[in-house]
Coordinates of C-alpha atoms and ligand atoms in Angstrom, one line a residue:
M13 CA 121.0 129.6 61.5
S14 CA 120.0 128.1 57.8
C15 CA 118.2 124.9 59.0
I16 CA 115.1 124.6 61.3
E17 CA 116.0 121.7 62.7
Q18 CA 117.9 120.9 65.9
K19 CA 121.0 119.5 65.3
S20 CA 120.5 116.2 67.8
S21 CA 117.1 114.7 69.3
P22 CA 118.9 114.0 72.6
A23 CA 115.9 111.6 74.1
V24 CA 114.5 108.4 72.1
A25 CA 110.9 108.3 71.5
G26 CA 108.3 106.9 73.9
E27 CA 107.6 104.3 71.5
Q28 CA 111.3 103.1 71.1
A29 CA 111.1 102.6 74.9
G30 CA 108.6 100.2 74.3
R31 CA 105.2 102.3 75.1
D32 CA 102.7 103.6 73.6
H33 CA 102.0 106.7 76.0
N34 CA 104.2 108.6 78.3
P35 CA 102.7 107.6 82.1
F36 CA 103.5 110.1 85.0
D37 CA 106.2 108.0 86.6
A38 CA 108.3 108.1 83.8
M39 CA 108.2 111.8 83.1
E40 CA 110.0 113.3 86.3
P41 CA 112.0 116.4 85.4
R42 CA 115.8 116.4 86.6
L43 CA 116.5 119.3 89.5
P44 CA 117.6 122.6 88.4
E45 CA 121.2 123.0 89.6
K46 CA 122.5 126.4 91.3
T47 CA 123.6 129.2 88.8
P48 CA 127.2 130.6 90.1
A49 CA 126.6 134.3 91.1
E50 CA 128.4 136.1 88.5
R51 CA 126.1 134.0 85.6
R52 CA 122.3 135.1 87.6
N53 CA 120.1 137.6 86.1
G54 CA 122.1 138.4 83.1
R55 CA 124.6 140.1 85.1
H56 CA 127.9 139.9 83.0
V57 CA 125.6 141.0 79.5
K58 CA 125.0 144.0 81.7
A59 CA 128.1 144.4 83.1
N60 CA 130.0 144.3 79.5
D61 CA 127.1 146.4 78.1
I62 CA 128.3 145.7 74.5
P63 CA 125.9 147.7 72.6
P64 CA 123.4 146.0 69.9
Q65 CA 124.0 146.9 66.4
G66 CA 121.0 145.8 64.5
V67 CA 119.8 142.0 63.9
Y68 CA 121.8 139.7 66.4
L69 CA 121.7 135.8 65.3
P70 CA 122.3 133.8 68.4
N71 CA 125.7 132.5 68.9
N72 CA 126.9 130.9 72.5
N73 CA 130.4 131.5 71.2
I74 CA 130.3 135.5 71.9
L75 CA 128.7 137.5 74.7
A76 CA 125.2 138.7 73.6
P77 CA 124.7 142.6 73.3
H78 CA 122.8 144.4 75.7
M79 CA 119.5 144.3 74.0
M80 CA 115.9 144.9 75.5
S81 CA 112.3 145.3 75.0
P82 CA 110.7 147.4 73.8
E83 CA 113.3 148.2 71.5
Y84 CA 114.3 144.3 70.7
V85 CA 112.3 141.5 70.6
Q86 CA 113.3 138.1 69.3
L87 CA 111.3 136.2 66.7
S88 CA 111.3 132.5 65.5
T89 CA 113.5 131.5 63.1
A90 CA 110.6 130.8 60.8
A91 CA 109.6 134.3 61.1
A92 CA 112.8 135.8 60.2
I93 CA 113.1 133.6 57.1
T94 CA 109.6 134.7 56.0
L95 CA 110.7 138.3 56.9
G96 CA 113.6 138.1 54.8
I97 CA 116.2 139.0 57.8
M98 CA 117.5 135.1 57.8
S99 CA 118.1 133.0 54.8
G100 CA 117.0 129.4 54.8
R101 CA 114.3 126.8 53.8
M102 CA 111.8 125.0 55.5
Y103 CA 110.7 121.5 54.4
G104 CA 107.3 121.4 53.0
C105 CA 106.3 124.8 53.7
E106 CA 107.3 128.1 52.1
C107 CA 106.7 130.7 55.1
T108 CA 104.9 130.8 58.1
R109 CA 101.5 132.4 58.6
C110 CA 102.4 133.7 62.3
L111 CA 104.9 136.4 63.0
N112 CA 105.8 135.0 66.5
L113 CA 107.9 137.7 68.8
L114 CA 109.5 137.0 72.2
L115 CA 110.2 140.0 74.7
T116 CA 114.1 139.8 75.6
Y117 CA 116.0 141.2 78.9
P118 CA 119.5 140.1 79.9
E119 CA 118.0 138.4 82.8
G120 CA 115.8 136.5 80.6
C121 CA 112.7 134.7 81.8
R122 CA 112.6 134.4 85.6
A123 CA 110.7 131.1 85.4
N124 CA 112.1 127.6 85.3
C125 CA 109.2 125.4 83.4
A126 CA 111.0 122.0 83.2
Y127 CA 110.4 121.9 79.6
C128 CA 111.4 125.2 78.4
G129 CA 114.6 126.4 76.5
L130 CA 114.3 129.7 77.9
A131 CA 114.2 128.6 81.5
R132 CA 116.0 130.5 84.4
H133 CA 118.6 127.7 85.3
R134 CA 120.2 128.2 81.7
E135 CA 121.5 131.4 82.5
A136 CA 124.3 129.2 84.3
D137 CA 125.7 128.2 80.9
R138 CA 123.8 130.5 78.1
D139 CA 122.9 134.1 77.5
Y140 CA 119.1 134.2 77.4
A141 CA 119.5 135.5 73.6
D142 CA 121.1 132.3 72.6
R143 CA 119.0 129.9 74.0
N144 CA 116.8 127.4 72.0
F145 CA 113.1 127.8 72.3
I146 CA 110.9 125.1 70.9
R147 CA 113.5 123.7 68.8
V148 CA 114.7 126.7 67.2
D149 CA 116.8 129.9 67.5
W150 CA 115.4 132.9 68.0
P151 CA 117.1 136.1 66.3
A152 CA 116.9 139.6 67.8
V153 CA 115.7 142.3 65.8
P154 CA 114.7 145.8 66.9
M155 CA 111.1 145.9 66.7
A156 CA 111.0 149.3 64.4
E157 CA 112.8 147.0 61.8
I158 CA 109.9 144.7 61.7
I159 CA 107.2 147.0 61.7
D160 CA 108.9 149.1 58.8
I161 CA 109.0 145.7 57.0
V162 CA 105.3 144.6 57.5
A163 CA 104.0 147.9 57.4
Q164 CA 104.8 148.0 53.7
D165 CA 102.1 146.1 52.7
P166 CA 99.9 144.5 55.4
E167 CA 97.1 143.4 53.3
N168 CA 99.6 141.3 51.2
S169 CA 101.7 140.1 54.0
P170 CA 102.4 136.5 54.6
F171 CA 101.7 136.8 57.8
H172 CA 97.9 136.2 58.7
R173 CA 98.6 137.0 62.7
M174 CA 101.6 138.4 64.9
C175 CA 101.5 137.0 68.6
I176 CA 103.4 138.7 71.3
S177 CA 104.7 136.2 73.7
M178 CA 105.4 137.6 77.4
I179 CA 107.8 136.1 79.7
T180 CA 108.1 136.2 83.5
H181 CA 110.0 139.3 83.8
P182 CA 109.1 142.7 85.7
R183 CA 108.8 144.7 82.6
S184 CA 107.0 142.1 80.6
E185 CA 103.7 143.8 80.9
A186 CA 104.4 147.3 80.6
D187 CA 106.6 146.4 77.1
T188 CA 104.0 144.5 75.6
F189 CA 101.5 147.3 75.8
T190 CA 104.4 149.3 73.8
V191 CA 105.2 146.5 71.7
L192 CA 101.4 146.4 70.8
E193 CA 100.9 150.2 70.7
H194 CA 103.7 150.7 68.2
W195 CA 102.6 147.7 66.0
T196 CA 99.1 149.1 65.8
D197 CA 100.5 152.6 65.5
R198 CA 101.6 151.7 62.2
I199 CA 99.6 148.2 61.0
D200 CA 95.8 147.6 61.0
P201 CA 94.9 144.9 63.2
D202 CA 91.9 143.8 60.8
A203 CA 95.0 143.1 58.1
I204 CA 97.1 141.3 60.7
P205 CA 95.2 140.4 63.9
V206 CA 97.2 140.1 67.0
S207 CA 97.3 137.6 69.5
I208 CA 99.1 137.5 73.3
L209 CA 100.4 134.4 74.9
S210 CA 100.3 135.8 78.2
N211 CA 102.4 135.4 81.4
P212 CA 99.7 135.1 84.1
T213 CA 102.0 135.3 86.8
T214 CA 103.0 138.8 87.2
M215 CA 99.5 139.8 85.4
T216 CA 96.2 141.7 86.4
R217 CA 92.5 141.6 85.4
D218 CA 93.2 145.3 84.2
D219 CA 96.2 144.4 82.4
V220 CA 94.0 142.0 80.1
Q221 CA 91.5 144.7 79.5
R222 CA 94.3 146.9 78.4
T223 CA 95.7 144.4 75.6
R224 CA 91.7 144.1 74.5
D225 CA 91.8 148.1 74.4
L226 CA 95.4 148.2 72.6
G227 CA 93.6 146.2 69.8
A228 CA 94.9 142.3 70.4
D229 CA 92.3 140.2 69.2
I230 CA 92.9 136.9 71.0
F231 CA 94.1 136.2 74.3
T232 CA 95.9 132.7 75.1
V233 CA 97.1 131.1 78.2
A234 CA 100.0 128.6 78.4
L235 CA 98.5 126.5 80.9
D236 CA 101.0 123.6 79.3
A237 CA 100.5 120.7 82.0
A238 CA 97.3 119.3 81.5
T239 CA 96.5 118.9 85.5
P240 CA 97.2 120.6 88.6
E241 CA 99.6 118.2 89.7
L242 CA 101.6 118.4 86.6
F243 CA 101.6 122.0 86.5
D244 CA 103.6 121.7 89.8
R245 CA 105.8 119.5 89.1
T246 CA 107.1 120.8 85.7
R247 CA 106.2 125.0 86.2
G248 CA 106.0 125.5 90.0
K249 CA 107.4 124.7 93.2
G250 CA 108.6 120.9 91.7
V251 CA 111.3 123.1 89.7
Q252 CA 111.9 126.2 92.2
S253 CA 109.5 128.0 89.6
P254 CA 107.0 130.8 90.4
H255 CA 103.8 129.8 88.4
K256 CA 100.5 128.7 90.2
W257 CA 97.5 126.6 88.3
S258 CA 95.2 128.8 90.1
K259 CA 96.7 132.2 88.8
Y260 CA 96.5 130.8 85.4
W261 CA 92.8 129.8 85.7
E262 CA 92.4 133.3 87.0
I263 CA 93.6 134.8 84.4
L264 CA 92.2 132.4 81.5
N265 CA 88.5 133.5 83.2
D266 CA 89.3 137.2 82.8
A267 CA 90.2 136.8 79.4
K268 CA 87.0 134.7 78.9
D269 CA 85.1 137.7 80.2
I270 CA 87.0 140.4 78.4
F271 CA 87.8 139.0 75.0
G272 CA 84.7 136.7 74.7
P273 CA 83.7 133.4 73.1
Q274 CA 86.1 131.8 70.4
K275 CA 88.5 134.9 71.3
F276 CA 90.6 133.2 74.1
G277 CA 92.7 129.8 74.6
A278 CA 94.8 127.6 76.4
H279 CA 98.3 126.1 75.4
I280 CA 98.2 122.6 76.2
I281 CA 101.6 120.4 76.3
V282 CA 100.6 116.6 75.4
G283 CA 102.7 113.5 76.6
M284 CA 104.2 115.0 79.9
G285 CA 102.5 112.5 82.2
E286 CA 98.9 113.2 82.0
T287 CA 96.5 110.5 80.6
E288 CA 94.6 110.7 77.5
Y289 CA 91.7 111.4 79.0
E290 CA 92.8 114.2 81.6
V291 CA 94.0 116.1 78.5
L292 CA 90.7 115.7 76.8
N293 CA 88.5 116.4 79.5
L294 CA 91.0 119.9 80.1
V295 CA 90.1 120.1 76.2
Q296 CA 86.5 120.0 77.2
E297 CA 86.1 122.1 79.7
L298 CA 87.8 125.0 77.8
V299 CA 85.0 124.4 74.7
D300 CA 82.3 124.5 77.3
V301 CA 83.6 128.1 78.5
G302 CA 83.6 128.9 75.0
G303 CA 87.4 129.3 74.6
H304 CA 89.8 126.8 72.3
S305 CA 93.2 124.8 73.1
H306 CA 96.0 124.8 71.1
M307 CA 98.4 121.6 71.4
F308 CA 102.0 120.9 71.4
C309 CA 103.5 117.3 71.4
F310 CA 106.0 117.0 74.2
F311 CA 109.5 117.0 72.7
P312 CA 112.6 116.9 75.1
E313 CA 114.1 120.5 74.3
Q314 CA 118.0 120.6 74.4
G315 CA 119.5 121.9 77.5
S316 CA 116.0 122.1 79.5
L317 CA 115.2 120.1 82.6
M318 CA 113.4 117.1 80.6
D319 CA 115.9 116.9 78.0
H320 CA 116.5 113.3 79.2
L321 CA 112.6 112.2 78.6
P322 CA 111.3 110.6 75.8
A323 CA 109.2 112.4 73.3
T324 CA 105.4 111.4 73.3
P325 CA 105.0 108.5 71.4
R326 CA 103.1 109.4 67.9
D327 CA 100.3 106.9 68.6
Q328 CA 99.2 108.7 72.1
W329 CA 99.8 112.2 70.1
R330 CA 97.8 111.2 67.2
R331 CA 94.7 110.1 69.4
V332 CA 94.8 113.0 71.2
Q333 CA 95.2 115.4 68.1
L334 CA 92.5 113.8 66.7
A335 CA 89.7 113.8 69.6
R336 CA 90.8 117.5 70.5
Y337 CA 90.1 118.7 66.8
L338 CA 86.6 116.4 67.2
I339 CA 85.7 118.7 70.3
D340 CA 87.1 121.6 69.5
Y341 CA 85.5 121.8 66.1
R342 CA 83.0 119.1 65.4
D343 CA 80.8 119.0 68.5
V344 CA 81.8 115.7 69.8
R345 CA 82.0 115.7 73.3
I346 CA 84.6 113.9 75.5
D347 CA 81.1 111.9 77.2
H348 CA 80.6 110.7 73.7
M349 CA 84.1 108.9 73.5
R350 CA 85.6 105.7 75.2
F351 CA 88.5 105.4 76.9
D352 CA 90.7 102.0 78.6
D353 CA 91.5 101.6 82.0
L354 CA 95.0 103.5 81.3
G355 CA 92.9 106.9 80.0
R356 CA 93.8 105.9 76.1
V357 CA 91.3 106.6 73.6
K358 CA 89.6 103.6 72.7
S359 CA 86.6 105.2 70.3
Y360 CA 85.7 108.5 69.0
G361 CA 82.2 109.4 69.5
I362 CA 81.8 109.2 65.8
S363 CA 80.9 106.4 63.1
D364 CA 83.6 104.9 61.4
S365 CA 82.5 106.5 58.1
E366 CA 82.6 110.1 59.3
L367 CA 85.7 109.5 61.3
A368 CA 87.4 108.4 57.9
D369 CA 86.3 111.3 56.4
I370 CA 87.9 113.6 59.2
I371 CA 90.8 111.8 58.8
E372 CA 91.4 112.1 55.2
E373 CA 90.7 116.1 55.6
G374 CA 93.9 115.9 57.2
I375 CA 93.4 119.5 59.1
A376 CA 93.3 117.1 62.5
F377 CA 96.9 116.9 62.5
R378 CA 97.9 120.4 61.2
T379 CA 99.5 122.6 64.2
S380 CA 97.0 124.2 66.2
G381 CA 96.6 127.8 67.4
C382 CA 94.8 131.1 66.9
P383 CA 93.3 131.1 63.2
G384 CA 94.6 132.6 60.3
K385 CA 92.9 134.0 57.0
F386 CA 92.2 130.5 55.1
Q387 CA 89.5 129.2 58.2
D388 CA 88.8 128.8 61.4
D389 CA 90.1 125.5 62.2
I390 CA 93.4 126.2 60.3
S391 CA 96.0 127.9 62.5
A392 CA 97.7 131.0 61.5
C393 CA 100.5 129.7 64.1
D394 CA 102.1 126.7 62.4
R395 CA 105.5 126.8 64.2
P396 CA 107.3 124.6 61.8
Y397 CA 108.7 121.7 63.3
G398 CA 108.3 123.3 66.7
D399 CA 107.4 120.2 68.3
S400 CA 109.0 117.1 66.3
P401 CA 111.9 116.9 63.5
P402 CA 111.0 116.7 59.9
S403 CA 111.7 113.5 59.9
D404 CA 108.9 112.5 62.4
I405 CA 106.4 115.1 62.1
A406 CA 103.8 115.8 65.0
S407 CA 102.2 119.0 64.1
Y408 CA 102.3 119.4 60.2
P409 CA 102.7 123.0 59.3
F410 CA 101.4 122.0 56.0
Q411 CA 98.5 120.3 54.8
P412 CA 99.1 116.6 55.1
Q413 CA 99.6 114.9 52.0
K414 CA 98.5 111.4 50.5
K415 CA 102.0 109.7 52.3
D416 CA 101.4 111.8 55.6
L417 CA 97.8 110.3 55.6
K418 CA 98.9 106.7 55.4
K419 CA 101.6 107.4 58.3
I420 CA 99.0 108.8 60.3
R421 CA 96.6 106.2 60.1
K422 CA 99.3 103.8 60.7
Q423 CA 100.2 105.9 63.8
L424 CA 96.2 105.4 65.0
D425 CA 96.2 102.0 64.0
I426 CA 93.0 103.2 62.0
P427 CA 93.3 101.3 58.3
V428 CA 92.6 102.8 55.0
R429 CA 88.7 102.4 54.2
V430 CA 87.4 100.4 51.5
E431 CA 84.6 101.4 49.9
Ligands
LIG9 S1 107.3 131.1 81.7 FE1 107.2 130.6 79.7 S2 109.0 131.3 78.6 FE2 109.6 131.3 81.2 S3 110.2 129.4 81.4 FE3 108.2 129.4 81.8 S4 107.2 128.3 79.4 FE4 109.4 129.1 79.3

């Protein structure tokens, strides 16, 4: 795949539906359908047992080879382009600064999260290695080949960070340890630090400790949903998925103890039905315990159980993006901010002139995530167009330019300052 944009955007954005936010009642996922027995657990991939031959580019017209971690991992299209494994260009950026790796198995992820392209219900019509995730394809590549390329010159690598994304699978912990060990055997984690995007459901505190002992720098938990109710609806009982809010917080607290301040955090998706107050309250809670939030704008992933729902309206997203940045990096507290009856941000708790300066800097609107080598509030994990098409950018994978800032101010309904 040479283009990073998903071929079609299946749902209209919330603002086109006449709203400036996505309310809870409008964001109900559809129910998963029953998977035929012969398609369950990657049975046909294992039965045909086609041996992998190096890089596999996702192609739903052919049967996927029998690939498994730790020998194989999948990596984002952006990482594959940056690594030189795929050709292609990305709008506005030459490369990605984060090497995002995803564990891979014929059975795929055994969870069924409603917004996710990797979810279990998709085995009915698509092999795991062929599923889109955060809007892009994820080619499968031998881990040894990735390490060989990066180990040639880690100090000058375009990657500022590597991240292992675990999935819900019985082998997930053991294979994460092996991938991490193989990486740190050849690549100094001081040259390219490693993050773990964990799967708390199958993890213990000892597992968290082990990732730290093996050289991981930052540990994150993909809470994704901002409230327990939403979590249950999109990742738990509501969609026949095994996750529990309390278990996610248990592992998050373990990460806090083991990794320490500023070295743990949570992923949150904005616009799945929570209010702006609710999501920012969670952001504040994370900051209060020494962590960070990494935010994604909800986008209806093709093939997911929420692909019929509206993307987050840009005004809701910008308000949350800006307020989150102020709480995470500028010592503003949620109790300094004001909200309306629907929980929407009405004021940001700082003077208009300070706010104008921060908007002008543009960093608040860049993709958020674990830091790279530029500065603490600029994420290595830039996920180009993972939560929007380039024609209507949600998280900027590059420094927003003048024309971008003009658009952002309009979306925020904050006019240009007149000096
Ligand atoms: S656990 Fe992660 S990878 Fe699996 S379905 Fe849920 S969000 Fe997707």
